[in-house]
PDB file of C-alpha atoms in Angstrom:
ATOM      1  CA  UNK A  12     -60.762 306.342 -86.748  1.00 45.00           C
ATOM      2  CA  UNK A  13     -62.656 304.504 -89.478  1.00 60.00           C
ATOM      3  CA  UNK A  14     -62.104 300.797 -90.055  1.00 77.00           C
ATOM      4  CA  UNK A  15     -60.094 299.589 -93.023  1.00 88.00           C
ATOM      5  CA  UNK A  16     -62.295 298.206 -95.753  1.00 92.00           C
ATOM      6  CA  UNK A  17     -64.763 298.867 -98.536  1.00 94.00           C
ATOM      7  CA  UNK A  18     -68.070 300.709 -98.507  1.00 95.00           C
ATOM      8  CA  UNK A  19     -70.594 299.958-101.257  1.00 95.00           C
ATOM      9  CA  UNK A  20     -72.740 303.037-101.732  1.00 96.00           C
ATOM     10  CA  UNK A  21     -76.002 303.285-103.668  1.00 97.00           C
ATOM     11  CA  UNK A  22     -75.215 306.638-105.264  1.00 97.00           C
ATOM     12  CA  UNK A  23     -78.165 309.015-105.567  1.00 97.00           C
ATOM     13  CA  UNK A  24     -78.955 310.876-108.778  1.00 95.00           C
ATOM     14  CA  UNK A  25     -77.496 314.369-109.230  1.00 93.00           C
ATOM     15  CA  UNK A  26     -74.505 313.646-106.992  1.00 95.00           C
ATOM     16  CA  UNK A  27     -71.012 313.474-108.434  1.00 92.00           C
ATOM     17  CA  UNK A  28     -68.757 310.641-107.326  1.00 92.00           C
ATOM     18  CA  UNK A  29     -66.600 313.303-105.636  1.00 93.00           C
ATOM     19  CA  UNK A  30     -69.651 314.524-103.708  1.00 95.00           C
ATOM     20  CA  UNK A  31     -70.173 310.992-102.387  1.00 96.00           C
ATOM     21  CA  UNK A  32     -66.511 310.655-101.397  1.00 96.00           C
ATOM     22  CA  UNK A  33     -66.689 313.986 -99.539  1.00 96.00           C
ATOM     23  CA  UNK A  34     -69.810 312.876 -97.672  1.00 96.00           C
ATOM     24  CA  UNK A  35     -68.319 309.505 -96.734  1.00 96.00           C
ATOM     25  CA  UNK A  36     -65.137 311.203 -95.497  1.00 95.00           C
ATOM     26  CA  UNK A  37     -67.256 313.110 -93.000  1.00 95.00           C
ATOM     27  CA  UNK A  38     -69.259 310.047 -92.004  1.00 94.00           C
ATOM     28  CA  UNK A  39     -66.162 307.856 -91.645  1.00 92.00           C
ATOM     29  CA  UNK A  40     -64.130 310.514 -89.872  1.00 92.00           C
ATOM     30  CA  UNK A  41     -61.133 310.145 -92.196  1.00 92.00           C
ATOM     31  CA  UNK A  42     -59.725 311.862 -95.273  1.00 93.00           C
ATOM     32  CA  UNK A  43     -58.455 308.560 -96.622  1.00 93.00           C
ATOM     33  CA  UNK A  44     -61.414 307.649 -98.847  1.00 94.00           C
ATOM     34  CA  UNK A  45     -61.396 306.981-102.593  1.00 92.00           C
ATOM     35  CA  UNK A  46     -63.639 305.440-105.234  1.00 91.00           C
ATOM     36  CA  UNK A  47     -63.180 302.611-107.742  1.00 87.00           C
ATOM     37  CA  UNK A  48     -64.588 304.061-110.962  1.00 81.00           C
ATOM     38  CA  UNK A  49     -66.789 307.126-111.246  1.00 85.00           C
ATOM     39  CA  UNK A  50     -70.484 307.383-112.026  1.00 89.00           C
ATOM     40  CA  UNK A  51     -71.945 310.323-113.961  1.00 88.00           C
ATOM     41  CA  UNK A  52     -74.110 312.656-111.834  1.00 90.00           C
ATOM     42  CA  UNK A  53     -77.331 311.466-113.534  1.00 92.00           C
ATOM     43  CA  UNK A  54     -76.519 307.817-112.786  1.00 95.00           C
ATOM     44  CA  UNK A  55     -77.415 305.889-109.643  1.00 97.00           C
ATOM     45  CA  UNK A  56     -76.258 302.638-108.120  1.00 97.00           C
ATOM     46  CA  UNK A  57     -73.091 300.892-107.056  1.00 96.00           C
ATOM     47  CA  UNK A  58     -70.145 303.112-106.195  1.00 95.00           C
ATOM     48  CA  UNK A  59     -67.346 301.230-104.451  1.00 94.00           C
ATOM     49  CA  UNK A  60     -65.341 303.264-101.955  1.00 95.00           C
ATOM     50  CA  UNK A  61     -62.162 302.287-100.146  1.00 94.00           C
ATOM     51  CA  UNK A  62     -61.605 303.414 -96.557  1.00 94.00           C
ATOM     52  CA  UNK A  63     -58.098 303.731 -95.080  1.00 93.00           C
ATOM     53  CA  UNK A  64     -56.111 300.644 -96.232  1.00 92.00           C
ATOM     54  CA  UNK A  65     -59.060 299.741 -98.446  1.00 92.00           C
ATOM     55  CA  UNK A  66     -57.974 302.556-100.787  1.00 93.00           C
ATOM     56  CA  UNK A  67     -55.066 300.326-101.835  1.00 91.00           C
ATOM     57  CA  UNK A  68     -57.571 298.008-103.522  1.00 90.00           C
ATOM     58  CA  UNK A  69     -59.140 300.631-105.735  1.00 88.00           C
ATOM     59  CA  UNK A  70     -56.772 300.622-108.693  1.00 85.00           C
ATOM     60  CA  UNK A  71     -57.278 296.879-109.024  1.00 87.00           C
ATOM     61  CA  UNK A  72     -61.060 296.892-108.528  1.00 81.00           C
ATOM     62  CA  UNK A  73     -61.458 299.558-111.232  1.00 73.00           C
ATOM     63  CA  UNK A  74     -60.402 297.026-113.867  1.00 74.00           C
ATOM     64  CA  UNK A  75     -63.271 294.643-113.216  1.00 82.00           C
ATOM     65  CA  UNK A  76     -66.506 293.915-115.080  1.00 91.00           C
ATOM     66  CA  UNK A  77     -69.515 296.147-114.493  1.00 94.00           C
ATOM     67  CA  UNK A  78     -73.262 295.721-115.015  1.00 97.00           C
ATOM     68  CA  UNK A  79     -75.766 298.481-115.815  1.00 98.00           C
ATOM     69  CA  UNK A  80     -79.508 298.880-116.280  1.00 98.00           C
ATOM     70  CA  UNK A  81     -80.039 301.627-118.845  1.00 98.00           C
ATOM     71  CA  UNK A  82     -82.777 303.410-120.769  1.00 98.00           C
ATOM     72  CA  UNK A  83     -81.880 304.653-124.252  1.00 98.00           C
ATOM     73  CA  UNK A  84     -83.936 306.986-126.446  1.00 98.00           C
ATOM     74  CA  UNK A  85     -83.822 306.727-130.237  1.00 98.00           C
ATOM     75  CA  UNK A  86     -84.797 309.614-132.491  1.00 97.00           C
ATOM     76  CA  UNK A  87     -82.855 312.332-130.723  1.00 96.00           C
ATOM     77  CA  UNK A  88     -79.122 312.901-130.187  1.00 96.00           C
ATOM     78  CA  UNK A  89     -77.578 315.276-127.649  1.00 93.00           C
ATOM     79  CA  UNK A  90     -74.227 317.017-127.275  1.00 88.00           C
ATOM     80  CA  UNK A  91     -73.297 314.864-124.274  1.00 89.00           C
ATOM     81  CA  UNK A  92     -74.892 311.596-125.483  1.00 92.00           C
ATOM     82  CA  UNK A  93     -77.152 311.700-122.428  1.00 92.00           C
ATOM     83  CA  UNK A  94     -80.198 313.612-121.203  1.00 92.00           C
ATOM     84  CA  UNK A  95     -78.121 316.436-119.700  1.00 88.00           C
ATOM     85  CA  UNK A  96     -76.796 317.748-123.035  1.00 87.00           C
ATOM     86  CA  UNK A  97     -78.209 320.138-125.580  1.00 88.00           C
ATOM     87  CA  UNK A  98     -80.794 318.505-127.818  1.00 93.00           C
ATOM     88  CA  UNK A  99     -80.103 317.926-131.480  1.00 92.00           C
ATOM     89  CA  UNK A 100     -82.738 317.818-134.239  1.00 93.00           C
ATOM     90  CA  UNK A 101     -85.541 315.288-133.963  1.00 95.00           C
ATOM     91  CA  UNK A 102     -85.523 312.369-136.396  1.00 96.00           C
ATOM     92  CA  UNK A 103     -88.695 310.310-136.779  1.00 97.00           C
ATOM     93  CA  UNK A 104     -87.929 306.748-135.680  1.00 97.00           C
ATOM     94  CA  UNK A 105     -91.270 305.298-136.743  1.00 96.00           C
ATOM     95  CA  UNK A 106     -89.668 303.019-139.329  1.00 96.00           C
ATOM     96  CA  UNK A 107     -87.211 301.435-136.864  1.00 97.00           C
ATOM     97  CA  UNK A 108     -88.666 298.074-135.873  1.00 96.00           C
ATOM     98  CA  UNK A 109     -87.792 295.882-132.907  1.00 97.00           C
ATOM     99  CA  UNK A 110     -85.756 293.459-135.022  1.00 97.00           C
ATOM    100  CA  UNK A 111     -83.433 296.227-136.229  1.00 98.00           C
ATOM    101  CA  UNK A 112     -82.996 297.490-132.672  1.00 98.00           C
ATOM    102  CA  UNK A 113     -81.995 294.051-131.404  1.00 98.00           C
ATOM    103  CA  UNK A 114     -79.664 293.526-134.353  1.00 98.00           C
ATOM    104  CA  UNK A 115     -78.078 296.921-133.714  1.00 98.00           C
ATOM    105  CA  UNK A 116     -77.462 296.027-130.071  1.00 98.00           C
ATOM    106  CA  UNK A 117     -75.968 292.678-131.117  1.00 98.00           C
ATOM    107  CA  UNK A 118     -73.568 294.504-133.450  1.00 98.00           C
ATOM    108  CA  UNK A 119     -72.309 296.499-130.462  1.00 98.00           C
ATOM    109  CA  UNK A 120     -71.601 293.339-128.436  1.00 98.00           C
ATOM    110  CA  UNK A 121     -68.185 291.753-128.045  1.00 97.00           C
ATOM    111  CA  UNK A 122     -64.847 293.529-128.286  1.00 97.00           C
ATOM    112  CA  UNK A 123     -65.579 296.777-130.096  1.00 97.00           C
ATOM    113  CA  UNK A 124     -63.796 300.039-130.858  1.00 96.00           C
ATOM    114  CA  UNK A 125     -65.602 302.816-128.990  1.00 94.00           C
ATOM    115  CA  UNK A 126     -65.053 306.567-129.310  1.00 90.00           C
ATOM    116  CA  UNK A 127     -65.572 308.197-125.891  1.00 88.00           C
ATOM    117  CA  UNK A 128     -68.144 311.005-125.585  1.00 84.00           C
ATOM    118  CA  UNK A 129     -66.960 314.574-126.150  1.00 71.00           C
ATOM    119  CA  UNK A 130     -67.941 315.252-122.551  1.00 62.00           C
ATOM    120  CA  UNK A 131     -65.652 312.715-120.891  1.00 58.00           C
ATOM    121  CA  UNK A 132     -62.610 312.733-118.625  1.00 56.00           C
ATOM    122  CA  UNK A 133     -60.280 311.515-121.371  1.00 59.00           C
ATOM    123  CA  UNK A 134     -57.218 313.744-121.711  1.00 56.00           C
ATOM    124  CA  UNK A 135     -56.331 315.210-125.108  1.00 51.00           C
ATOM    125  CA  UNK A 136     -53.092 317.198-125.204  1.00 52.00           C
ATOM    126  CA  UNK A 137     -53.091 317.269-121.418  1.00 56.00           C
ATOM    127  CA  UNK A 138     -56.622 318.688-121.115  1.00 56.00           C
ATOM    128  CA  UNK A 139     -59.791 316.843-120.090  1.00 53.00           C
ATOM    129  CA  UNK A 140     -62.176 316.469-123.022  1.00 49.00           C
ATOM    130  CA  UNK A 141     -65.129 317.782-121.003  1.00 50.00           C
ATOM    131  CA  UNK A 142     -63.266 320.994-120.262  1.00 53.00           C
ATOM    132  CA  UNK A 143     -62.637 321.511-123.967  1.00 47.00           C
ATOM    133  CA  UNK A 144     -66.302 320.787-124.696  1.00 50.00           C
ATOM    134  CA  UNK A 145     -67.437 323.333-122.124  1.00 56.00           C
ATOM    135  CA  UNK A 146     -65.171 325.887-123.787  1.00 52.00           C
ATOM    136  CA  UNK A 147     -66.929 325.217-127.097  1.00 56.00           C
ATOM    137  CA  UNK A 148     -64.043 323.240-128.572  1.00 59.00           C
ATOM    138  CA  UNK A 149     -64.422 319.928-130.400  1.00 64.00           C
ATOM    139  CA  UNK A 150     -61.554 317.523-129.815  1.00 63.00           C
ATOM    140  CA  UNK A 151     -60.675 314.379-131.716  1.00 70.00           C
ATOM    141  CA  UNK A 152     -61.024 311.402-129.419  1.00 75.00           C
ATOM    142  CA  UNK A 153     -59.495 308.136-130.550  1.00 85.00           C
ATOM    143  CA  UNK A 154     -61.500 304.926-130.488  1.00 88.00           C
ATOM    144  CA  UNK A 155     -60.503 302.505-127.743  1.00 91.00           C
ATOM    145  CA  UNK A 156     -61.145 298.771-127.460  1.00 95.00           C
ATOM    146  CA  UNK A 157     -63.780 297.861-124.880  1.00 95.00           C
ATOM    147  CA  UNK A 158     -65.635 294.630-124.232  1.00 97.00           C
ATOM    148  CA  UNK A 159     -69.426 294.534-124.111  1.00 98.00           C
ATOM    149  CA  UNK A 160     -70.183 290.957-123.097  1.00 97.00           C
ATOM    150  CA  UNK A 161     -73.940 291.614-122.892  1.00 98.00           C
ATOM    151  CA  UNK A 162     -76.189 294.237-124.510  1.00 98.00           C
ATOM    152  CA  UNK A 163     -79.600 292.733-123.794  1.00 98.00           C
ATOM    153  CA  UNK A 164     -82.592 294.688-125.087  1.00 98.00           C
ATOM    154  CA  UNK A 165     -85.643 294.487-122.839  1.00 98.00           C
ATOM    155  CA  UNK A 166     -88.808 296.548-123.069  1.00 98.00           C
ATOM    156  CA  UNK A 167     -89.231 298.703-126.205  1.00 98.00           C
ATOM    157  CA  UNK A 168     -91.696 301.600-126.032  1.00 98.00           C
ATOM    158  CA  UNK A 169     -92.743 304.016-128.771  1.00 97.00           C
ATOM    159  CA  UNK A 170     -93.325 307.631-127.763  1.00 95.00           C
ATOM    160  CA  UNK A 171     -95.476 309.469-130.304  1.00 95.00           C
ATOM    161  CA  UNK A 172     -96.042 313.220-130.352  1.00 94.00           C
ATOM    162  CA  UNK A 173     -96.640 315.983-132.888  1.00 92.00           C
ATOM    163  CA  UNK A 174     -93.012 315.739-134.127  1.00 93.00           C
ATOM    164  CA  UNK A 175     -93.122 312.021-134.800  1.00 95.00           C
ATOM    165  CA  UNK A 176     -91.977 308.872-133.001  1.00 97.00           C
ATOM    166  CA  UNK A 177     -89.181 308.325-130.530  1.00 98.00           C
ATOM    167  CA  UNK A 178     -88.319 304.934-129.091  1.00 98.00           C
ATOM    168  CA  UNK A 179     -87.348 304.220-125.492  1.00 98.00           C
ATOM    169  CA  UNK A 180     -85.394 301.019-124.869  1.00 98.00           C
ATOM    170  CA  UNK A 181     -84.621 299.364-121.553  1.00 98.00           C
ATOM    171  CA  UNK A 182     -81.350 297.437-121.715  1.00 98.00           C
ATOM    172  CA  UNK A 183     -78.954 295.516-119.517  1.00 98.00           C
ATOM    173  CA  UNK A 184     -75.271 295.995-120.297  1.00 98.00           C
ATOM    174  CA  UNK A 185     -72.389 293.950-118.939  1.00 98.00           C
ATOM    175  CA  UNK A 186     -69.061 295.439-119.934  1.00 96.00           C
ATOM    176  CA  UNK A 187     -65.424 296.062-119.170  1.00 93.00           C
ATOM    177  CA  UNK A 188     -64.180 299.068-117.270  1.00 87.00           C
ATOM    178  CA  UNK A 189     -63.826 302.089-119.522  1.00 87.00           C
ATOM    179  CA  UNK A 190     -67.000 301.393-121.504  1.00 93.00           C
ATOM    180  CA  UNK A 191     -69.321 304.383-121.900  1.00 93.00           C
ATOM    181  CA  UNK A 192     -72.998 303.425-121.869  1.00 96.00           C
ATOM    182  CA  UNK A 193     -73.739 306.898-123.270  1.00 94.00           C
ATOM    183  CA  UNK A 194     -71.594 306.036-126.266  1.00 96.00           C
ATOM    184  CA  UNK A 195     -73.514 302.786-126.800  1.00 97.00           C
ATOM    185  CA  UNK A 196     -76.753 304.797-126.929  1.00 97.00           C
ATOM    186  CA  UNK A 197     -75.164 307.266-129.344  1.00 96.00           C
ATOM    187  CA  UNK A 198     -73.728 304.551-131.585  1.00 97.00           C
ATOM    188  CA  UNK A 199     -76.928 302.492-131.657  1.00 98.00           C
ATOM    189  CA  UNK A 200     -78.909 305.561-132.685  1.00 97.00           C
ATOM    190  CA  UNK A 201     -76.333 306.477-135.325  1.00 97.00           C
ATOM    191  CA  UNK A 202     -76.306 302.949-136.774  1.00 97.00           C
ATOM    192  CA  UNK A 203     -80.102 303.053-137.070  1.00 98.00           C
ATOM    193  CA  UNK A 204     -79.958 306.482-138.718  1.00 97.00           C
ATOM    194  CA  UNK A 205     -82.076 308.284-136.131  1.00 97.00           C
ATOM    195  CA  UNK A 206     -79.670 309.367-133.412  1.00 97.00           C
ATOM    196  CA  UNK A 207     -79.854 308.333-129.796  1.00 97.00           C
ATOM    197  CA  UNK A 208     -78.928 309.212-126.243  1.00 97.00           C
ATOM    198  CA  UNK A 209     -79.014 307.821-122.722  1.00 97.00           C
ATOM    199  CA  UNK A 210     -81.895 308.896-120.480  1.00 97.00           C
ATOM    200  CA  UNK A 211     -81.374 306.771-117.343  1.00 97.00           C
ATOM    201  CA  UNK A 212     -78.541 304.681-115.919  1.00 97.00           C
ATOM    202  CA  UNK A 213     -78.192 302.505-112.842  1.00 98.00           C
ATOM    203  CA  UNK A 214     -75.067 300.486-112.077  1.00 97.00           C
ATOM    204  CA  UNK A 215     -76.014 297.235-110.407  1.00 97.00           C
ATOM    205  CA  UNK A 216     -72.652 295.515-110.059  1.00 95.00           C
ATOM    206  CA  UNK A 217     -68.942 296.287-109.942  1.00 92.00           C
ATOM    207  CA  UNK A 218     -66.934 293.075-109.985  1.00 89.00           C
ATOM    208  CA  UNK A 219     -68.233 290.982-107.072  1.00 89.00           C
ATOM    209  CA  UNK A 220     -69.997 293.888-105.357  1.00 91.00           C
ATOM    210  CA  UNK A 221     -73.731 293.916-106.050  1.00 92.00           C
ATOM    211  CA  UNK A 222     -76.400 296.577-105.526  1.00 95.00           C
ATOM    212  CA  UNK A 223     -78.023 294.291-102.939  1.00 94.00           C
ATOM    213  CA  UNK A 224     -74.993 295.022-100.738  1.00 92.00           C
ATOM    214  CA  UNK A 225     -75.156 298.774-101.308  1.00 95.00           C
ATOM    215  CA  UNK A 226     -76.317 301.262 -98.704  1.00 96.00           C
ATOM    216  CA  UNK A 227     -77.691 304.732 -99.218  1.00 97.00           C
ATOM    217  CA  UNK A 228     -75.959 307.750 -97.738  1.00 97.00           C
ATOM    218  CA  UNK A 229     -78.875 308.167 -95.329  1.00 96.00           C
ATOM    219  CA  UNK A 230     -78.407 304.600 -94.098  1.00 97.00           C
ATOM    220  CA  UNK A 231     -74.674 305.178 -93.672  1.00 96.00           C
ATOM    221  CA  UNK A 232     -75.416 308.350 -91.720  1.00 96.00           C
ATOM    222  CA  UNK A 233     -77.542 306.332 -89.307  1.00 95.00           C
ATOM    223  CA  UNK A 234     -74.965 303.554 -88.917  1.00 94.00           C
ATOM    224  CA  UNK A 235     -71.616 303.719 -90.658  1.00 92.00           C
ATOM    225  CA  UNK A 236     -70.132 300.304 -91.367  1.00 89.00           C
ATOM    226  CA  UNK A 237     -67.599 299.065 -93.904  1.00 91.00           C
ATOM    227  CA  UNK A 238     -67.034 295.645 -95.408  1.00 92.00           C
ATOM    228  CA  UNK A 239     -63.874 294.547 -93.566  1.00 93.00           C
ATOM    229  CA  UNK A 240     -60.715 294.505 -95.664  1.00 93.00           C
ATOM    230  CA  UNK A 241     -60.271 290.726 -95.469  1.00 94.00           C
ATOM    231  CA  UNK A 242     -63.839 290.121 -96.667  1.00 93.00           C
ATOM    232  CA  UNK A 243     -63.505 292.690 -99.440  1.00 92.00           C
ATOM    233  CA  UNK A 244     -60.332 291.043-100.752  1.00 93.00           C
ATOM    234  CA  UNK A 245     -61.764 287.524-100.460  1.00 94.00           C
ATOM    235  CA  UNK A 246     -64.844 288.605-102.437  1.00 90.00           C
ATOM    236  CA  UNK A 247     -62.833 290.144-105.266  1.00 90.00           C
ATOM    237  CA  UNK A 248     -59.729 287.962-105.667  1.00 93.00           C
ATOM    238  CA  UNK A 249     -58.573 284.329-105.390  1.00 94.00           C
ATOM    239  CA  UNK A 250     -57.377 283.554-101.858  1.00 96.00           C
ATOM    240  CA  UNK A 251     -54.076 281.972-100.886  1.00 96.00           C
ATOM    241  CA  UNK A 252     -53.326 281.236 -97.222  1.00 96.00           C
ATOM    242  CA  UNK A 253     -49.628 281.517 -96.409  1.00 95.00           C
ATOM    243  CA  UNK A 254     -47.577 279.840 -93.730  1.00 95.00           C
ATOM    244  CA  UNK A 255     -45.768 281.979 -91.160  1.00 95.00           C
ATOM    245  CA  UNK A 256     -42.463 282.077 -93.040  1.00 95.00           C
ATOM    246  CA  UNK A 257     -44.181 283.145 -96.265  1.00 95.00           C
ATOM    247  CA  UNK A 258     -46.170 285.762 -94.383  1.00 94.00           C
ATOM    248  CA  UNK A 259     -42.990 287.330 -92.974  1.00 94.00           C
ATOM    249  CA  UNK A 260     -41.391 287.463 -96.429  1.00 94.00           C
ATOM    250  CA  UNK A 261     -44.415 289.067 -98.066  1.00 95.00           C
ATOM    251  CA  UNK A 262     -44.783 291.577 -95.215  1.00 92.00           C
ATOM    252  CA  UNK A 263     -41.219 292.715 -95.982  1.00 92.00           C
ATOM    253  CA  UNK A 264     -42.090 293.063 -99.680  1.00 91.00           C
ATOM    254  CA  UNK A 265     -40.124 289.970-100.677  1.00 93.00           C
ATOM    255  CA  UNK A 266     -41.028 287.287-103.194  1.00 94.00           C
ATOM    256  CA  UNK A 267     -42.112 283.741-102.383  1.00 94.00           C
ATOM    257  CA  UNK A 268     -42.717 280.597-104.425  1.00 94.00           C
ATOM    258  CA  UNK A 269     -45.728 280.884-106.757  1.00 93.00           C
ATOM    259  CA  UNK A 270     -49.066 279.322-105.974  1.00 90.00           C
ATOM    260  CA  UNK A 271     -51.528 277.631-108.311  1.00 89.00           C
ATOM    261  CA  UNK A 272     -54.191 280.335-108.666  1.00 89.00           C
ATOM    262  CA  UNK A 273     -53.092 281.979-111.905  1.00 88.00           C
ATOM    263  CA  UNK A 274     -51.378 285.279-112.566  1.00 87.00           C
ATOM    264  CA  UNK A 275     -53.485 287.280-110.148  1.00 81.00           C
ATOM    265  CA  UNK A 276     -54.021 289.596-108.449  1.00 92.00           C
ATOM    266  CA  UNK A 277     -54.287 287.090-105.620  1.00 95.00           C
ATOM    267  CA  UNK A 278     -55.198 287.860-102.012  1.00 95.00           C
ATOM    268  CA  UNK A 279     -52.518 286.625 -99.638  1.00 96.00           C
ATOM    269  CA  UNK A 280     -53.671 285.819 -96.106  1.00 96.00           C
ATOM    270  CA  UNK A 281     -51.750 285.045 -92.926  1.00 95.00           C
ATOM    271  CA  UNK A 282     -52.522 281.841 -91.010  1.00 95.00           C
ATOM    272  CA  UNK A 283     -54.704 283.846 -88.588  1.00 94.00           C
ATOM    273  CA  UNK A 284     -56.926 285.144 -91.436  1.00 94.00           C
ATOM    274  CA  UNK A 285     -55.395 288.620 -91.697  1.00 93.00           C
ATOM    275  CA  UNK A 286     -55.101 289.828 -95.281  1.00 94.00           C
ATOM    276  CA  UNK A 287     -51.445 290.652 -95.869  1.00 95.00           C
ATOM    277  CA  UNK A 288     -51.141 291.612 -99.527  1.00 95.00           C
ATOM    278  CA  UNK A 289     -52.218 291.362-103.117  1.00 95.00           C
ATOM    279  CA  UNK A 290     -49.741 289.526-105.317  1.00 95.00           C
ATOM    280  CA  UNK A 291     -49.073 288.621-108.915  1.00 94.00           C
ATOM    281  CA  UNK A 292     -47.574 285.267-109.868  1.00 94.00           C
ATOM    282  CA  UNK A 293     -45.080 284.292-112.524  1.00 92.00           C
ATOM    283  CA  UNK A 294     -43.761 280.801-113.262  1.00 91.00           C
ATOM    284  CA  UNK A 295     -40.881 281.444-110.851  1.00 94.00           C
ATOM    285  CA  UNK A 296     -42.247 283.529-107.999  1.00 94.00           C
ATOM    286  CA  UNK A 297     -45.151 285.362-106.360  1.00 95.00           C
ATOM    287  CA  UNK A 298     -44.518 289.096-105.997  1.00 95.00           C
ATOM    288  CA  UNK A 299     -46.509 291.453-103.735  1.00 95.00           C
ATOM    289  CA  UNK A 300     -48.029 294.417-105.569  1.00 94.00           C
ATOM    290  CA  UNK A 301     -49.881 295.853-102.564  1.00 93.00           C
ATOM    291  CA  UNK A 302     -48.892 295.175 -98.954  1.00 93.00           C
ATOM    292  CA  UNK A 303     -51.631 295.843 -96.387  1.00 90.00           C
ATOM    293  CA  UNK A 304     -49.774 294.661 -93.302  1.00 77.00           C
ATOM    294  CA  UNK A 305     -46.107 295.644 -93.632  1.00 73.00           C
ATOM    295  CA  UNK A 306     -43.587 294.130 -91.250  1.00 62.00           C
ATOM    296  CA  UNK A 307     -43.533 295.864 -87.911  1.00 54.00           C
ATOM    297  CA  UNK A 308     -47.036 297.375 -88.298  1.00 50.00           C
TER     298      UNK A 308
END
């Protein structure tokens, strides 16, 4: 049986997140595997998986900040806002200078209202938007608030051919969960009047889990190891060590006196270092929201 914990996978291109989960289920020898936030098939990089009791972390990890390295192309829009969609008409971007590009990226930084791509997993009238798009339907997707804390423009390259000039931009994006990097490429291109789409994407961090910790599927096939549950919780959340009486109460799902670490989630640990639960604090009590080690286990 696989250990409880978290596996940080360096997802290969052209694999869906579900493909990776299926592969890790076989490698780990358990069906109880899930992921904390999907990556598009064209994207590579950090995909955080929970194994056994580690799956209980996933809904909380999915709300954390993420970092991406992206390449955007100006002068051409697509139906999916990335390189896998149908190409729209070319628009010569020769007149778009570096200063306008950087100003456009700055305008898309902070808390912004972002319309998800037509090809996304957002549900409209109970149906996934991408399914409607594949059926040739256009659905109205409402803008949602997201936070882009960094949209740093790096190298800017001009690609000139017989149809004019396109511009490739390398960028680093730090953002909240739910932000579509494809939509940033689309919106930057639209603001500059030339259209745009995403051509490459690599996720380098999810919360505290960095690409330097990630392992390829080939490496996991050679030696399957998971970040132990206690380490995974300690890396992602504030840590509170309980006494034995508090540990017993939390293990039974009961409340205890609040700590001094904020609202949470907070990792609650037994005196012996075992992670017992995640909790949220109010002014009056600390309440478990996930119990890893229930009483009697």
